[in-house]
Short mmCIF file of C-alpha atoms and ligand atoms in Angstrom, two decimals:
data_model
loop_
_atom_site.label_atom_id
_atom_site.label_comp_id
_atom_site.label_asym_id
_atom_site.label_seq_id
_atom_site.Cartn_x
_atom_site.Cartn_y
_atom_site.Cartn_z
CA UNK A 1 11.88 19.11 -23.59
CA UNK A 2 9.50 17.05 -24.86
CA UNK A 3 6.81 16.03 -21.60
CA UNK A 4 7.19 11.69 -20.67
CA UNK A 5 4.38 11.12 -19.54
CA UNK A 6 5.60 8.07 -17.99
CA UNK A 7 7.63 10.37 -15.18
CA UNK A 8 6.30 9.55 -11.68
CA UNK A 9 4.24 12.49 -11.32
CA UNK A 10 2.37 11.70 -14.32
CA UNK A 11 1.97 8.27 -12.43
CA UNK A 12 1.15 9.77 -9.36
CA UNK A 13 -2.27 12.16 -11.34
CA UNK A 14 -3.13 9.37 -13.04
CA UNK A 15 -3.49 7.20 -9.36
CA UNK A 16 -0.99 4.56 -10.28
CA UNK A 17 1.04 5.51 -7.72
CA UNK A 18 -0.31 6.68 -3.89
CA UNK A 19 0.73 10.04 -2.58
CA UNK A 20 0.34 11.78 0.83
CA UNK A 21 -2.15 14.78 -0.77
CA UNK A 22 -2.31 17.83 0.89
CA UNK A 23 -4.30 20.05 -1.16
CA UNK A 24 -6.09 19.60 -4.56
CA UNK A 25 -8.55 21.75 -7.36
CA UNK A 26 -9.20 21.62 -10.72
CA UNK A 27 -5.89 22.58 -11.64
CA UNK A 28 -3.17 21.74 -8.60
CA UNK A 29 -2.07 18.33 -6.22
CA UNK A 30 0.53 18.84 -3.69
CA UNK A 31 1.72 15.97 -1.68
CA UNK A 32 4.28 14.92 0.74
CA UNK A 33 8.17 14.73 -0.80
CA UNK A 34 8.48 10.97 -0.26
CA UNK A 35 12.38 11.74 1.10
CA UNK A 36 12.07 15.09 3.12
CA UNK A 37 14.76 17.77 3.39
CA UNK A 38 12.90 19.58 6.20
CA UNK A 39 10.02 18.95 8.47
CA UNK A 40 7.52 20.25 5.91
CA UNK A 41 8.70 19.20 2.38
CA UNK A 42 5.66 19.07 0.12
CA UNK A 43 5.34 19.04 -3.70
CA UNK A 44 3.37 21.19 -5.25
CA UNK A 45 2.50 20.10 -9.06
CA UNK A 46 -0.02 21.95 -11.81
CA UNK A 47 -2.30 18.86 -13.11
CA UNK A 48 -1.41 19.67 -17.11
CA UNK A 49 1.27 18.21 -18.73
CA UNK A 50 4.41 20.61 -18.06
CA UNK A 51 8.03 19.89 -18.14
CA UNK A 52 9.37 22.72 -15.66
CA UNK A 53 8.77 26.36 -15.10
CA UNK A 54 9.75 27.66 -18.43
CA UNK A 55 7.17 25.53 -20.24
CA UNK A 56 4.63 26.37 -17.84
CA UNK A 57 5.14 30.21 -18.16
CA UNK A 58 4.83 30.16 -21.70
CA UNK A 59 1.95 27.30 -22.14
CA UNK A 60 0.03 27.11 -19.27
CA UNK A 61 -3.70 28.99 -19.27
CA UNK A 62 -4.00 32.01 -16.51
CA UNK A 63 -6.24 29.61 -15.31
CA UNK A 64 -3.55 27.02 -14.32
CA UNK A 65 -0.54 29.89 -13.77
CA UNK A 66 -3.12 31.40 -10.88
CA UNK A 67 -4.15 28.03 -9.50
CA UNK A 68 -0.90 26.47 -8.97
CA UNK A 69 0.51 30.02 -7.68
CA UNK A 70 -2.44 30.52 -4.98
CA UNK A 71 -2.01 26.81 -4.48
CA UNK A 72 1.18 27.49 -2.99
CA UNK A 73 -0.18 30.42 -0.67
CA UNK A 74 -3.05 28.46 0.79
CA UNK A 75 -1.00 25.62 1.64
CA UNK A 76 2.02 27.73 2.77
CA UNK A 77 -0.96 29.97 4.93
CA UNK A 78 -2.79 26.64 6.58
CA UNK A 79 0.51 25.80 7.45
CA UNK A 80 1.52 28.95 9.17
CA UNK A 81 4.88 29.13 7.07
CA UNK A 82 4.63 32.55 6.56
CA UNK A 83 5.11 33.35 10.23
CA UNK A 84 8.65 32.00 10.24
CA UNK A 85 9.28 31.66 6.59
CA UNK A 86 9.91 29.08 3.82
CA UNK A 87 11.66 28.25 1.12
CA UNK A 88 10.03 27.66 -2.41
CA UNK A 89 12.51 25.60 -4.96
CA UNK A 90 11.44 24.46 -8.64
CA UNK A 91 14.74 22.32 -10.46
CA UNK A 92 14.58 22.05 -14.22
CA UNK A 93 16.74 20.37 -16.32
CA UNK A 94 20.17 18.97 -16.13
CA UNK A 95 21.52 21.76 -14.67
CA UNK A 96 19.25 22.67 -12.42
CA UNK A 97 19.02 19.01 -10.76
CA UNK A 98 15.72 18.06 -11.84
CA UNK A 99 14.91 14.10 -11.23
CA UNK A 100 11.47 14.10 -12.58
CA UNK A 101 10.66 15.49 -15.42
CA UNK A 102 6.78 17.39 -14.36
CA UNK A 103 7.27 21.25 -13.01
CA UNK A 104 7.27 21.12 -9.21
CA UNK A 105 7.71 23.42 -6.74
CA UNK A 106 9.27 22.60 -3.49
CA UNK A 107 7.82 24.13 -0.22
CA UNK A 108 10.82 23.44 2.98
CA UNK A 109 9.74 24.75 5.78
CA UNK A 110 8.72 24.15 9.82
CA UNK A 111 12.41 24.64 10.62
CA UNK A 112 15.27 26.81 10.15
CA UNK A 113 16.46 25.23 7.00
CA UNK A 114 20.63 26.07 5.98
CA UNK A 115 22.00 28.34 3.01
CA UNK A 116 20.87 27.29 -0.03
CA UNK A 117 24.17 26.09 -0.99
CA UNK A 118 23.96 23.42 1.47
CA UNK A 119 20.50 21.86 0.41
CA UNK A 120 21.58 18.77 -1.62
P1 AMP B 1 13.54 17.37 -8.21
O1 AMP B 1 15.20 16.70 -8.06
O2 AMP B 1 13.32 18.99 -8.07
O3 AMP B 1 13.09 16.90 -9.39
O4 AMP B 1 12.46 16.84 -6.93
C1 AMP B 1 12.27 15.26 -7.31
C2 AMP B 1 11.91 14.83 -5.73
O5 AMP B 1 10.52 13.78 -6.18
C3 AMP B 1 12.42 14.17 -4.99
O6 AMP B 1 12.48 15.50 -3.82
C4 AMP B 1 11.88 13.30 -4.04
O7 AMP B 1 12.16 13.02 -2.96
C5 AMP B 1 10.40 13.45 -4.63
N1 AMP B 1 9.77 12.05 -5.07
C6 AMP B 1 9.95 10.99 -5.74
N2 AMP B 1 9.55 10.47 -6.09
C7 AMP B 1 8.15 10.67 -5.21
C8 AMP B 1 7.19 10.21 -5.02
N3 AMP B 1 6.51 8.78 -5.30
N4 AMP B 1 6.30 10.60 -3.49
C9 AMP B 1 6.83 11.84 -3.44
N5 AMP B 1 7.76 12.54 -3.56
C10 AMP B 1 8.50 12.12 -4.60
#
């Protein structure tokens, strides 16, 4: 799939749409989801233009890949989510229910969340 630079996260990265930033470095931006499904619901995105995890894993630089993974750990530990647990989800494509075609990891936690099959 070709990257569509009109997607909403591309606009957030360009500063055209506001966001509640919780973490940022040279390669990564993380912000609160606008429609949270748990008391903590953070989206973690690469600043580079990648559609989904397949695209990212095949085409991102080692630095970008390490930065995204480390950012998730930093955010989780800053909020003590590792103590009681959390869930990571990255939807891809039509069957995966991906709404925004820029790679993002959902970090869900801060309370006991339901079984995976109940996440809408
Ligand atoms: P997905 O269905 O995995 O593509 O998830 C897209 C997520 O982006 C949803 O959880 C939306 O609530 C969230 N979202 C959409 N627009 C915004 C926005 N402007 N700021 C923050 N989160 C957003």
